[in-house]
Coordinates of C-alpha atoms and ligand atoms in Angstrom, one line a residue:
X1 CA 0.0 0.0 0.0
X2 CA 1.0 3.6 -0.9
X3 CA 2.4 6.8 1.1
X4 CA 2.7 4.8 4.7
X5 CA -1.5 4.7 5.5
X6 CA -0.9 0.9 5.7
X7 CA -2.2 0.4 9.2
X8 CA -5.8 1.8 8.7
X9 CA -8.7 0.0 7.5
X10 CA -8.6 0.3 3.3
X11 CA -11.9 1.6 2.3
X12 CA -13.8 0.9 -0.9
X13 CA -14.6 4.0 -2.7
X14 CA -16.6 4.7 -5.4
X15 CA -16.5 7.8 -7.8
X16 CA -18.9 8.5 -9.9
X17 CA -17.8 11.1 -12.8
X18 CA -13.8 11.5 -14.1
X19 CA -14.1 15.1 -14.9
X20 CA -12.0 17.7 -13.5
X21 CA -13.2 16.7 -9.7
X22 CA -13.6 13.5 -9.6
X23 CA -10.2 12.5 -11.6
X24 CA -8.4 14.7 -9.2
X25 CA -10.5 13.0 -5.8
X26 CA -9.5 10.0 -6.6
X27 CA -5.5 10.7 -6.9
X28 CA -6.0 12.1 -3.5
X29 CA -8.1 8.8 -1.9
X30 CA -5.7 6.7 -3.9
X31 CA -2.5 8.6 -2.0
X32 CA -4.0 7.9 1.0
X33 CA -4.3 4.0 -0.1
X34 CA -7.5 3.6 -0.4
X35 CA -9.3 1.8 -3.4
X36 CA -10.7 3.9 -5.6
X37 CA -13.4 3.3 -8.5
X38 CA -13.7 5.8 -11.1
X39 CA -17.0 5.9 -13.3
X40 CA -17.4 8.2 -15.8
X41 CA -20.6 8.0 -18.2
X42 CA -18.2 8.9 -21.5
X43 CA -15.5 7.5 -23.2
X44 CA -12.0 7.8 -22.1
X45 CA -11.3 11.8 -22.3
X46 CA -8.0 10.7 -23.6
X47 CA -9.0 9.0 -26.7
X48 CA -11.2 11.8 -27.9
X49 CA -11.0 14.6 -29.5
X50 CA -12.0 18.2 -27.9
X51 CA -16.0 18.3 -28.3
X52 CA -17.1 21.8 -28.6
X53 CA -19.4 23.1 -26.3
X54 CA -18.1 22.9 -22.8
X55 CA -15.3 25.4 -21.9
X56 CA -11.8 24.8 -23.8
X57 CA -9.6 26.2 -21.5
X58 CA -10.3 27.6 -17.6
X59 CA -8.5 30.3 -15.6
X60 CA -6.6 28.3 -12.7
X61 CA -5.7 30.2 -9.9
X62 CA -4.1 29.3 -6.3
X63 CA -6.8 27.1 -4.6
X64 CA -6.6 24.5 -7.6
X65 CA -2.8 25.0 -7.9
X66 CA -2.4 23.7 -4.4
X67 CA -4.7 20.6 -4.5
X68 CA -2.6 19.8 -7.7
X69 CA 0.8 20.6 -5.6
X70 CA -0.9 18.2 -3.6
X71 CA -1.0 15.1 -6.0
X72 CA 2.3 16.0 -7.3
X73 CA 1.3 18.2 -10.7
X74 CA 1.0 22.1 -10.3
X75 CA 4.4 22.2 -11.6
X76 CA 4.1 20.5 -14.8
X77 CA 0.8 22.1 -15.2
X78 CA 2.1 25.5 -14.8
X79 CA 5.5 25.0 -16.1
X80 CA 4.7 22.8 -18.7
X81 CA 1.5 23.7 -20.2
X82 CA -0.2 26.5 -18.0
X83 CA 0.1 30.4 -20.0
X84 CA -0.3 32.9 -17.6
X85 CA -2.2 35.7 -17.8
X86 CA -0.7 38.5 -15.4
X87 CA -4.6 40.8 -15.7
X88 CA -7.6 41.9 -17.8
X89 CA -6.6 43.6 -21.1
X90 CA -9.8 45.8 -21.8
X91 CA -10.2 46.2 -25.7
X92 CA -12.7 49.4 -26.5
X93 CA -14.6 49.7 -29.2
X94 CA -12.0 52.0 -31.8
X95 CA -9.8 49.0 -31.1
X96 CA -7.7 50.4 -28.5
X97 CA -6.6 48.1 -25.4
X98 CA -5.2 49.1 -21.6
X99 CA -4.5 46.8 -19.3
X100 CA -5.6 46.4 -15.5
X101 CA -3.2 44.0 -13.6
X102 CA -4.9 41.2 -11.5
X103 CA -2.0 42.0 -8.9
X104 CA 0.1 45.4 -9.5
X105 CA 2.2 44.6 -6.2
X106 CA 3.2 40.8 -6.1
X107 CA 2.7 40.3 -9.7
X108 CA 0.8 37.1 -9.4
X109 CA -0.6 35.3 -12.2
X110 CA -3.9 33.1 -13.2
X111 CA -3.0 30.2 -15.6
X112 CA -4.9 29.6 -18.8
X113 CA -5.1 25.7 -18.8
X114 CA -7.0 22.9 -21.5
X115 CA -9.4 21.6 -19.9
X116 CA -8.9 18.2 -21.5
X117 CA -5.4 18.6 -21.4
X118 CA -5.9 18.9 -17.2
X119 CA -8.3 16.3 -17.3
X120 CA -6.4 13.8 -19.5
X121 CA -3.4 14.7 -17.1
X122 CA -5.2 13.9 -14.0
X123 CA -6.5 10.2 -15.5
X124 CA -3.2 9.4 -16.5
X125 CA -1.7 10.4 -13.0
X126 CA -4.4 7.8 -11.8
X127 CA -2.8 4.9 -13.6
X128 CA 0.6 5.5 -11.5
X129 CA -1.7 4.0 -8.7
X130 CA -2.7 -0.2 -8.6
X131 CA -5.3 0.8 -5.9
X132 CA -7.5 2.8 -8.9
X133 CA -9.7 1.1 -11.1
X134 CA -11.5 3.3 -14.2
X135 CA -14.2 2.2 -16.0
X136 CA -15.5 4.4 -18.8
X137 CA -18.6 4.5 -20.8
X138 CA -20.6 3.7 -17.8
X139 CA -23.6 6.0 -17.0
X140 CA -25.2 6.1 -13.2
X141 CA -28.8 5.4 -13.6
X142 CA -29.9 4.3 -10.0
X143 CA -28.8 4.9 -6.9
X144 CA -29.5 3.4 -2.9
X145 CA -26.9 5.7 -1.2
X146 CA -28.1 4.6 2.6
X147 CA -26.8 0.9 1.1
X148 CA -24.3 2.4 -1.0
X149 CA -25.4 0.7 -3.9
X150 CA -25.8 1.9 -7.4
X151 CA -26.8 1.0 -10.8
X152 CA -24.9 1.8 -13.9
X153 CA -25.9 1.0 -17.4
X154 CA -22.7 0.2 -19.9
X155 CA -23.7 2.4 -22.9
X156 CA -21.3 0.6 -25.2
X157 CA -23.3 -2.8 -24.3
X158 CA -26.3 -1.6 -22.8
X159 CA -25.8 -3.9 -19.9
X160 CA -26.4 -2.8 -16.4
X161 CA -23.6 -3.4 -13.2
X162 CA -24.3 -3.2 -9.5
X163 CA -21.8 -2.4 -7.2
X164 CA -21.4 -1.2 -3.6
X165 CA -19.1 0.3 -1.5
X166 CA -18.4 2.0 1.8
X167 CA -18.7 5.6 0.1
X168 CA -19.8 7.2 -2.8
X169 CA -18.6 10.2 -4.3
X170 CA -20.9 12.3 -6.2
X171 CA -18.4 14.1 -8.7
X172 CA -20.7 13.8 -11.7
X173 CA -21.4 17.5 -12.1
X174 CA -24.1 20.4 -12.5
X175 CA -26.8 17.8 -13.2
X176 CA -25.6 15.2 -11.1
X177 CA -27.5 11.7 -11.2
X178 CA -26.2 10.9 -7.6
X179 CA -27.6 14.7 -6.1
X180 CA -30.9 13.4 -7.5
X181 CA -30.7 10.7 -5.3
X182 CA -29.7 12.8 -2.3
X183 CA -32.7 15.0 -3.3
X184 CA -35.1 11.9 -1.8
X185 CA -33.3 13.0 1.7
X186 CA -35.6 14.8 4.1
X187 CA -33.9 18.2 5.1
X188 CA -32.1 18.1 1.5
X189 CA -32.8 22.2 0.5
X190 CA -32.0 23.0 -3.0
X191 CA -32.1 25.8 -5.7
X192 CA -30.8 26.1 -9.3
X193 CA -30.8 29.4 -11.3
X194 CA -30.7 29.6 -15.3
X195 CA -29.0 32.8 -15.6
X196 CA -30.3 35.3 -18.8
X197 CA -27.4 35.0 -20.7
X198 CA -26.0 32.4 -22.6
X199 CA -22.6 31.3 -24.0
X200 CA -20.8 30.5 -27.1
X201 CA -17.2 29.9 -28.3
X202 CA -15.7 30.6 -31.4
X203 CA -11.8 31.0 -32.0
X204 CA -8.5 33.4 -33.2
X205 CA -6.1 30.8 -35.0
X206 CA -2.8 31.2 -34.3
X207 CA -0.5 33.9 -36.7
X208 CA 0.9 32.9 -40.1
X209 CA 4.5 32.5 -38.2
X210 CA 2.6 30.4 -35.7
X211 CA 2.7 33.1 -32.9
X212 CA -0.4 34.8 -31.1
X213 CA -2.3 37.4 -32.9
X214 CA -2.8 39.7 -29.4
X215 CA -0.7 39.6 -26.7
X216 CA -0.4 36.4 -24.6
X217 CA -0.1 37.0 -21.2
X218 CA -3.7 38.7 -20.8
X219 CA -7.2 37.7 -20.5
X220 CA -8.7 39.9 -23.2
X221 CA -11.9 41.4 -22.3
X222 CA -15.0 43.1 -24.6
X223 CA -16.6 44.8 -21.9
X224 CA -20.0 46.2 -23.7
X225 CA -22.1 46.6 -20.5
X226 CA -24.8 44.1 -21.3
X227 CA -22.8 41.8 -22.6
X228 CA -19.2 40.8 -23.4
X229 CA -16.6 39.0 -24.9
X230 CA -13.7 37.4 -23.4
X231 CA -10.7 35.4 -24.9
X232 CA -7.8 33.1 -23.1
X233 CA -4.9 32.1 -24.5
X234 CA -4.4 27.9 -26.1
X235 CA -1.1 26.5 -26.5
X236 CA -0.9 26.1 -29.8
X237 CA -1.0 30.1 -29.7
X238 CA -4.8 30.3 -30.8
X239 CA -7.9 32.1 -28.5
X240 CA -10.5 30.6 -26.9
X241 CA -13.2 33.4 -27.6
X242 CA -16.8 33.1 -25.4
X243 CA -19.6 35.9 -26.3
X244 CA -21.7 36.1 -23.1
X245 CA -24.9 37.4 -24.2
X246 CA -28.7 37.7 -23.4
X247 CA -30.1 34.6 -25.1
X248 CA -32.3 37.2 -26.1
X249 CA -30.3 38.8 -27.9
X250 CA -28.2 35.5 -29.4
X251 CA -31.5 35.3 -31.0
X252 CA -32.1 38.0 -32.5
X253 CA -28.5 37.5 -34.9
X254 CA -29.8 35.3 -37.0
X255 CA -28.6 35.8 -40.6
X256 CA -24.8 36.3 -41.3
X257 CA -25.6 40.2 -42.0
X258 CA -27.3 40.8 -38.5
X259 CA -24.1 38.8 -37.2
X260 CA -21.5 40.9 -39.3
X261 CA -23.2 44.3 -38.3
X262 CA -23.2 43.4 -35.0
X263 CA -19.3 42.6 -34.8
X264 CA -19.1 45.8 -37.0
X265 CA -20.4 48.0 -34.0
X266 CA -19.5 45.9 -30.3
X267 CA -16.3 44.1 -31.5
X268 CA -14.6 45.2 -34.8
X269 CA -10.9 44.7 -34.0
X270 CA -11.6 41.0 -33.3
X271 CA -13.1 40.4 -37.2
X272 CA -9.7 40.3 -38.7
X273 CA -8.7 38.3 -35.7
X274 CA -11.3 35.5 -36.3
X275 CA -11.8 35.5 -39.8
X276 CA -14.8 36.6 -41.4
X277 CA -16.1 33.8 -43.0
X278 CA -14.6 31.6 -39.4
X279 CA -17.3 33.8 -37.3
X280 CA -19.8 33.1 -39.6
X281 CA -19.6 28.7 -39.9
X282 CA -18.5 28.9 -36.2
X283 CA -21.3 31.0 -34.6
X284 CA -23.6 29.3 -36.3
X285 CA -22.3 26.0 -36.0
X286 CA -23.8 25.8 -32.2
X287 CA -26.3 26.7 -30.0
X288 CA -25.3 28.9 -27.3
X289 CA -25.4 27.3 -24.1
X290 CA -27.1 28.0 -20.9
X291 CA -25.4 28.8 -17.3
X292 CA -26.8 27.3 -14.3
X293 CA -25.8 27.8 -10.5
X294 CA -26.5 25.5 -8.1
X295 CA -26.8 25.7 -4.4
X296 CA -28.0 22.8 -2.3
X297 CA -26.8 21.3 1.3
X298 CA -26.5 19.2 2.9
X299 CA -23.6 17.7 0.9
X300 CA -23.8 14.3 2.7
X301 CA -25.9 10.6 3.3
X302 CA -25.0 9.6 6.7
X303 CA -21.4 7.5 6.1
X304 CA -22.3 6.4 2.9
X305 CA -22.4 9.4 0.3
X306 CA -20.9 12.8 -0.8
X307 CA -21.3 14.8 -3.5
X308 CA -18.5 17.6 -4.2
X309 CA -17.6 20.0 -7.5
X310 CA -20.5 21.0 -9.6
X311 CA -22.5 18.4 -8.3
X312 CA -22.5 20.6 -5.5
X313 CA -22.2 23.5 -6.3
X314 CA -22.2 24.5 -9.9
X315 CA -21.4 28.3 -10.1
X316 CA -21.4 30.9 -13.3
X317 CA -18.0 31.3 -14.8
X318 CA -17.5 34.6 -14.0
X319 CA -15.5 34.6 -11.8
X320 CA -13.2 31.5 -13.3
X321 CA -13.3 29.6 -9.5
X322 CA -15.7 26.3 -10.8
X323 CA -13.1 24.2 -11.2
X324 CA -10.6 25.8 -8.2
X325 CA -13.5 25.3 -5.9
X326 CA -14.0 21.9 -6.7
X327 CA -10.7 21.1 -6.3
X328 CA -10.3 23.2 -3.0
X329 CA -13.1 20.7 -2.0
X330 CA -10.8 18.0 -2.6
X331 CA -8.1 19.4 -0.9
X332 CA -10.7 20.4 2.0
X333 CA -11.8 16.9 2.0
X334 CA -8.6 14.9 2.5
X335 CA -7.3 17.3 5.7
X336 CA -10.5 15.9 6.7
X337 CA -9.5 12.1 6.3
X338 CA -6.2 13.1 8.0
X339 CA -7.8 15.3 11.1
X340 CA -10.4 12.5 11.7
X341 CA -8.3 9.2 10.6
X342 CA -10.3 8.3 7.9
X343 CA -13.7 8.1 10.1
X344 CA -16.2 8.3 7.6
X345 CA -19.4 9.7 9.8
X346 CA -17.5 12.7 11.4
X347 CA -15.5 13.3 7.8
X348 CA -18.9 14.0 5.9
X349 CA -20.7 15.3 8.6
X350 CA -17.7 18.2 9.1
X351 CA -17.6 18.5 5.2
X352 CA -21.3 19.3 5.4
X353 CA -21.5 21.5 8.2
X354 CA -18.3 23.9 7.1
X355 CA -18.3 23.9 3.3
X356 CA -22.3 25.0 2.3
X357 CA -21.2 28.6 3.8
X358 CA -18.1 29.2 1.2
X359 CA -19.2 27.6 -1.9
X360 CA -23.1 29.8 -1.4
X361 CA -20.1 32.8 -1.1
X362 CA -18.3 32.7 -4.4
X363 CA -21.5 31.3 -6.2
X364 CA -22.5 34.9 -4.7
X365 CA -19.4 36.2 -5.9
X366 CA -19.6 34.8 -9.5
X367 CA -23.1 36.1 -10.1
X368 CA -21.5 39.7 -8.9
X369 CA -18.3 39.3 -11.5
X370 CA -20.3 39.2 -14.3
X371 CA -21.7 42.9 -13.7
X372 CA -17.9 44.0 -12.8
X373 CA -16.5 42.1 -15.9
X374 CA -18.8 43.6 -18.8
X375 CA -19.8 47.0 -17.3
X376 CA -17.8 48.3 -13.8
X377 CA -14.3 47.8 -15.6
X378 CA -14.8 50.5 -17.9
X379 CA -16.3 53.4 -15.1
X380 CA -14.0 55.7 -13.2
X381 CA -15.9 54.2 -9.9
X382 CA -14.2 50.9 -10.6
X383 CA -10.7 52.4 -11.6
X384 CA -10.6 54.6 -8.4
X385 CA -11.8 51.9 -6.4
X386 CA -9.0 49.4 -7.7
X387 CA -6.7 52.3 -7.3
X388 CA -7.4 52.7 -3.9
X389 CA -7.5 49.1 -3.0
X390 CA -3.8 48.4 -4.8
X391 CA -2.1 51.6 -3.4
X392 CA -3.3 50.8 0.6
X393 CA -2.8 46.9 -0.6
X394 CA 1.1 48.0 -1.3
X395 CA 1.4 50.2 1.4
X396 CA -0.3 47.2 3.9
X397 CA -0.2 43.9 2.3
X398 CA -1.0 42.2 5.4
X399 CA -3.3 44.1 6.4
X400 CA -5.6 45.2 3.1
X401 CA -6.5 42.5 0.5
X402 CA -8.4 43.1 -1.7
X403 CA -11.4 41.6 -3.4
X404 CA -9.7 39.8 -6.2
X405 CA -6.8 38.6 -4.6
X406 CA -8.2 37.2 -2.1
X407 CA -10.4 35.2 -4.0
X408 CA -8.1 34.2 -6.6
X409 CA -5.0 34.7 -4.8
X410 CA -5.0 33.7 -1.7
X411 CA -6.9 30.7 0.2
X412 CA -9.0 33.0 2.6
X413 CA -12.7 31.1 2.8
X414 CA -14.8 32.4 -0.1
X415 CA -17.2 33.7 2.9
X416 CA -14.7 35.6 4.6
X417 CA -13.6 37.0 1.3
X418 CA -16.6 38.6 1.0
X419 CA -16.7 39.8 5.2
X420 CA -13.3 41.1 4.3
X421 CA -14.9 43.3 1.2
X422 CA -17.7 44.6 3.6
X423 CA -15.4 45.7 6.0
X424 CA -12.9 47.6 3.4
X425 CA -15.8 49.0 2.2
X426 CA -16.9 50.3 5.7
X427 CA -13.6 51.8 6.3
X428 CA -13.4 53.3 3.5
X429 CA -16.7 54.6 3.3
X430 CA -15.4 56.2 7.1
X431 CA -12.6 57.6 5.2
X432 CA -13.6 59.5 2.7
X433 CA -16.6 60.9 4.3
X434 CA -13.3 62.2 6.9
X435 CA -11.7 63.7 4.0
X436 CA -15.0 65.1 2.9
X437 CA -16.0 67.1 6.0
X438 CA -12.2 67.5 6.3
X439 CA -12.0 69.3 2.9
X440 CA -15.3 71.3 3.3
X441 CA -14.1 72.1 6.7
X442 CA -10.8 73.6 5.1
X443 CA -12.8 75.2 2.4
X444 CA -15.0 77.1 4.8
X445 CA -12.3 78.3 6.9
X446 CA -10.0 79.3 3.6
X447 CA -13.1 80.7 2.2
X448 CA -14.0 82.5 5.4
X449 CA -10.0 84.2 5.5
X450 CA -10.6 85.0 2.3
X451 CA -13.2 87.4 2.4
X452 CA -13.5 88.3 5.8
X453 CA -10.5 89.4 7.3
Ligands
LIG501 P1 -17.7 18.2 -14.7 O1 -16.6 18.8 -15.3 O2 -19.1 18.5 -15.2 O3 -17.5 16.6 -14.7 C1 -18.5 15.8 -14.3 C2 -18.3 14.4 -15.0 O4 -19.3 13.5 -14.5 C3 -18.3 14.4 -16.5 O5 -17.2 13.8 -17.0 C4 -19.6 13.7 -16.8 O6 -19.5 13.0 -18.1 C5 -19.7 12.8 -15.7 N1 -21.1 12.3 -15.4 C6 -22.2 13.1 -15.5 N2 -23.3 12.4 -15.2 C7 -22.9 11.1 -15.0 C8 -23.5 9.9 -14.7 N3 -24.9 9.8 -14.6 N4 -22.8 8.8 -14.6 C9 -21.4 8.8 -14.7 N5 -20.8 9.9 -15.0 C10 -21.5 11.1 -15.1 N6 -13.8 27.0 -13.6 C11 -12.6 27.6 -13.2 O7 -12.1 27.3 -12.1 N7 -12.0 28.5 -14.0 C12 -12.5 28.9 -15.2 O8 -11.9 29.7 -15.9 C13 -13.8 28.3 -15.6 N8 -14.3 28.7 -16.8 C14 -15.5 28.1 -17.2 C15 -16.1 28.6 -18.4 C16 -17.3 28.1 -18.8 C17 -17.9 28.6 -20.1 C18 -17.9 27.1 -18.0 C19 -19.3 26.5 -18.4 C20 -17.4 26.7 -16.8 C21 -16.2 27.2 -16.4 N9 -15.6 26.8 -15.2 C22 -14.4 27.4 -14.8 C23 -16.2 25.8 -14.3 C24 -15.7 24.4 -14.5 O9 -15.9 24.0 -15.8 C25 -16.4 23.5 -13.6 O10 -16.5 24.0 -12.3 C26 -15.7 22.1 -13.5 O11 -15.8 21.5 -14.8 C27 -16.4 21.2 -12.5 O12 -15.8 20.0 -12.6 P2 -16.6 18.7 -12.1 O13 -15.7 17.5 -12.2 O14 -17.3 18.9 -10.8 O15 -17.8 18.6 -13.1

């Protein structure tokens, strides 16, 4: 047995899903030498090629770096494959650009990273350990989670398996089969939101010379107030381009004219970029797709069953912490295992209890990106704001963090980010109304000198 857990009881583990989450949750169960089995509904993500549709590349930022520190690949991933992207490069309207840094004072970075590349990664990590088993193509159709038994139908065969085990991981994402078991749970409170706007990718190929066409180390951003357009950078020097939009308004392009026009106006230093006749087959080649948030608790079935990354808590991209807060749960979940020595009961239950309050906080947070992203960038509220924030932030870096960084920089519970924010924003608030009545103060009395003595 693995990494010197030998003495404790193995336990039998089942995962159900091999995305992002689950792939990574069972590297960490298999480290701490339990047996681990992995079912995921499609094929092997390593045998096929990207499907469009689902996010090509994600921002990843320091909660998911250390989980993957954790199973041994934040370095490859960031040295071998990540691109980072040191802030927001704004792109107006005339075609001009300016940037705003993510962090002006320690210079830290988000990582632009393939999702399938990450994914494909994490499997392959998986096969370094005897004690994981992964069976693809297998779909979860029924679930006893109090018996921790569950049904899955082989869709290459169309045969159905049962299995048990002494847990179950629900890592099967936003419209997770095993949450829908959970949901027959009394006490089991739930909520879903379809946000208005939808989203759809298209692409910027790389240069002739094989280069990038914009700068690399930025995430580019269209901000156009009700809407916007963002694009990371690939490693194969192309852009990953998504149009956030009203579906509304999706709907309303519907002939290649309406679509041209409407790049014309919002974004017409990106046609050239693209390609003409490349926006054209690509946007209407799909449907945009919808975003959902999910909130739901409690995350647990007695001993027998946790669910954990989208599954529990799908959030809107905005504010690119999906994926590093599903992996933070992972990394959550295994200093869990150590404090309670693998004591299934109290793990889940403490999960449970301490984890609803953080992942409600940046599915709060995400919802509130979105405005800040397309619209507040471009007002002088936002640019003094930041100012302020990164000047007291330099002067104070213990003391002031702001916003941003501590979400995406730091690992400070999402909920106290947000407590943090509410109390800048109260001392601040103090602040400046000091200054105010300071400077009318000063007025008056200059004023007064002025013209009366
Ligand atoms: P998923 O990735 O959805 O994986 C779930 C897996 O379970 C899938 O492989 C699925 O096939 C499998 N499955 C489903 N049902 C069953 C079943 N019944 N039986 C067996 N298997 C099943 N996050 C970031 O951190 N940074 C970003 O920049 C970012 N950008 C994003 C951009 C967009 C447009 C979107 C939509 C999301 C973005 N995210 C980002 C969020 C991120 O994609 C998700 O949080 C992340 O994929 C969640 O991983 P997961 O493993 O929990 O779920």
């Amino acid at each position: 047995m693995q990494n010197g857990y030998s003495n404790k009881k193995q336990l039998d583990v089942i995962v159900v899903g091999a995305g992002l989450v689950g792939s990574l949750e069972a590297l960490y169960l298999a480290k701490r030498g339990h047996r681990v089995r992995l079912y995921e509904f499609r094929e092997d993500i390593r045998k096929t090629p990207q499907a469009r549709g689902r996010s090509i590349n994600l921002a990843l930022s320091v909660r998911g770096r250390r989980a993957l520190k954790d199973v041994g690949l934040e370095t490859h991933m960031i040295k071998e494959h990540g691109i980072p992207m040191t802030g927001r490069r704004i792109h107006n309207t005339d075609g001009s650009t300016y940037v705003i840094p993510y962090d002006a004072n320690t210079k830290q970075s988000i990582y632009s990273v393939g999702r399938n590349y990450l994914n494909g990664l994490l499997l392959q990590e998986s096969e370094q350990y005897g004690n994981v088993e992964r069976y693809f193509n297998h779909k979860l159709i029924e679930a006893n989670l109090k018996k921790g038994s569950l049904t899955f139908l082989k869709t290459d065969t169309n045969e159905t398996v049962n299995v048990t085990a002494d847990l179950i991981i629900g890592a099967d994402g936003a419209f997770s089969a095993v949450r829908k078991a959970m949901m027959k749970q009394p006490f089991f409170d739930f909520s879903q939101k379809y946000i208005e706007h939808g989203y759809l990718e298209l692409c910027i190929p790389p240069a002739d010379n094989g280069g990038f066409l914009m700068p690399a180390n930025y995430l580019h951003i269209w901000p156009r107030g009700e809407f916007m357009m963002i694009a990371l950078p690939n490693q194969d020097c192309s852009w990953t381009v998504t149009l956030f939009m009203p579906f509304a308004k999706f709907k309303n392009l519907d002939t290649e004219e309406k679509l041209l026009a409407f790049f014309e106006k919002y974004f017409p230093d990106s046609i050239p970029l693209i390609g003409k006749q490349k926006l054209v087959e690509d946007f209407f080649a799909v449907k945009p797709s919808p975003l959902v948030a999910v909130k739901c608790r409690p995350y647990h079935v007695e001993d027998k069953a946790l669910i954990i990354g989208d599954a529990a808590h799908a959030v809107v991209p905005f504010y690119g912490q999906g994926m590093n807060a599903g992996f933070e749960d992972c990394t959550l979940l295994d200093q869990l295992f150590q404090k309670h020595h693998d004591n299934l009961a109290e793990i889940l239950q403490e999960f449970s209890e301490t984890r609803w309050e953080d992942t409600f906080a940046i599915s709060d947070l995400a919802m509130y990106n979105y405005i800040e992203m397309r619209d507040l960038v471009t007002r002088p509220s936002y640019k003094f704001r930041k100012a302020m924030d990164d000047f007291i932030f330099w002067l104070l870096p213990n003391f002031w963090v702001p916003l941003y960084n501590s979400v995406t920089f730091s690992t400070m519970p999402y909920s106290l980010c947000i407590k943090n924010r509410e109390w800048q924003d109260r001392v601040l608030k103090k602040f400046l109304s000091i200054v105010g009545i300071g400077a009318l103060i000063g007025g008056a009395v200059a004023f007064k000198i002025k013209y009366y003595s």
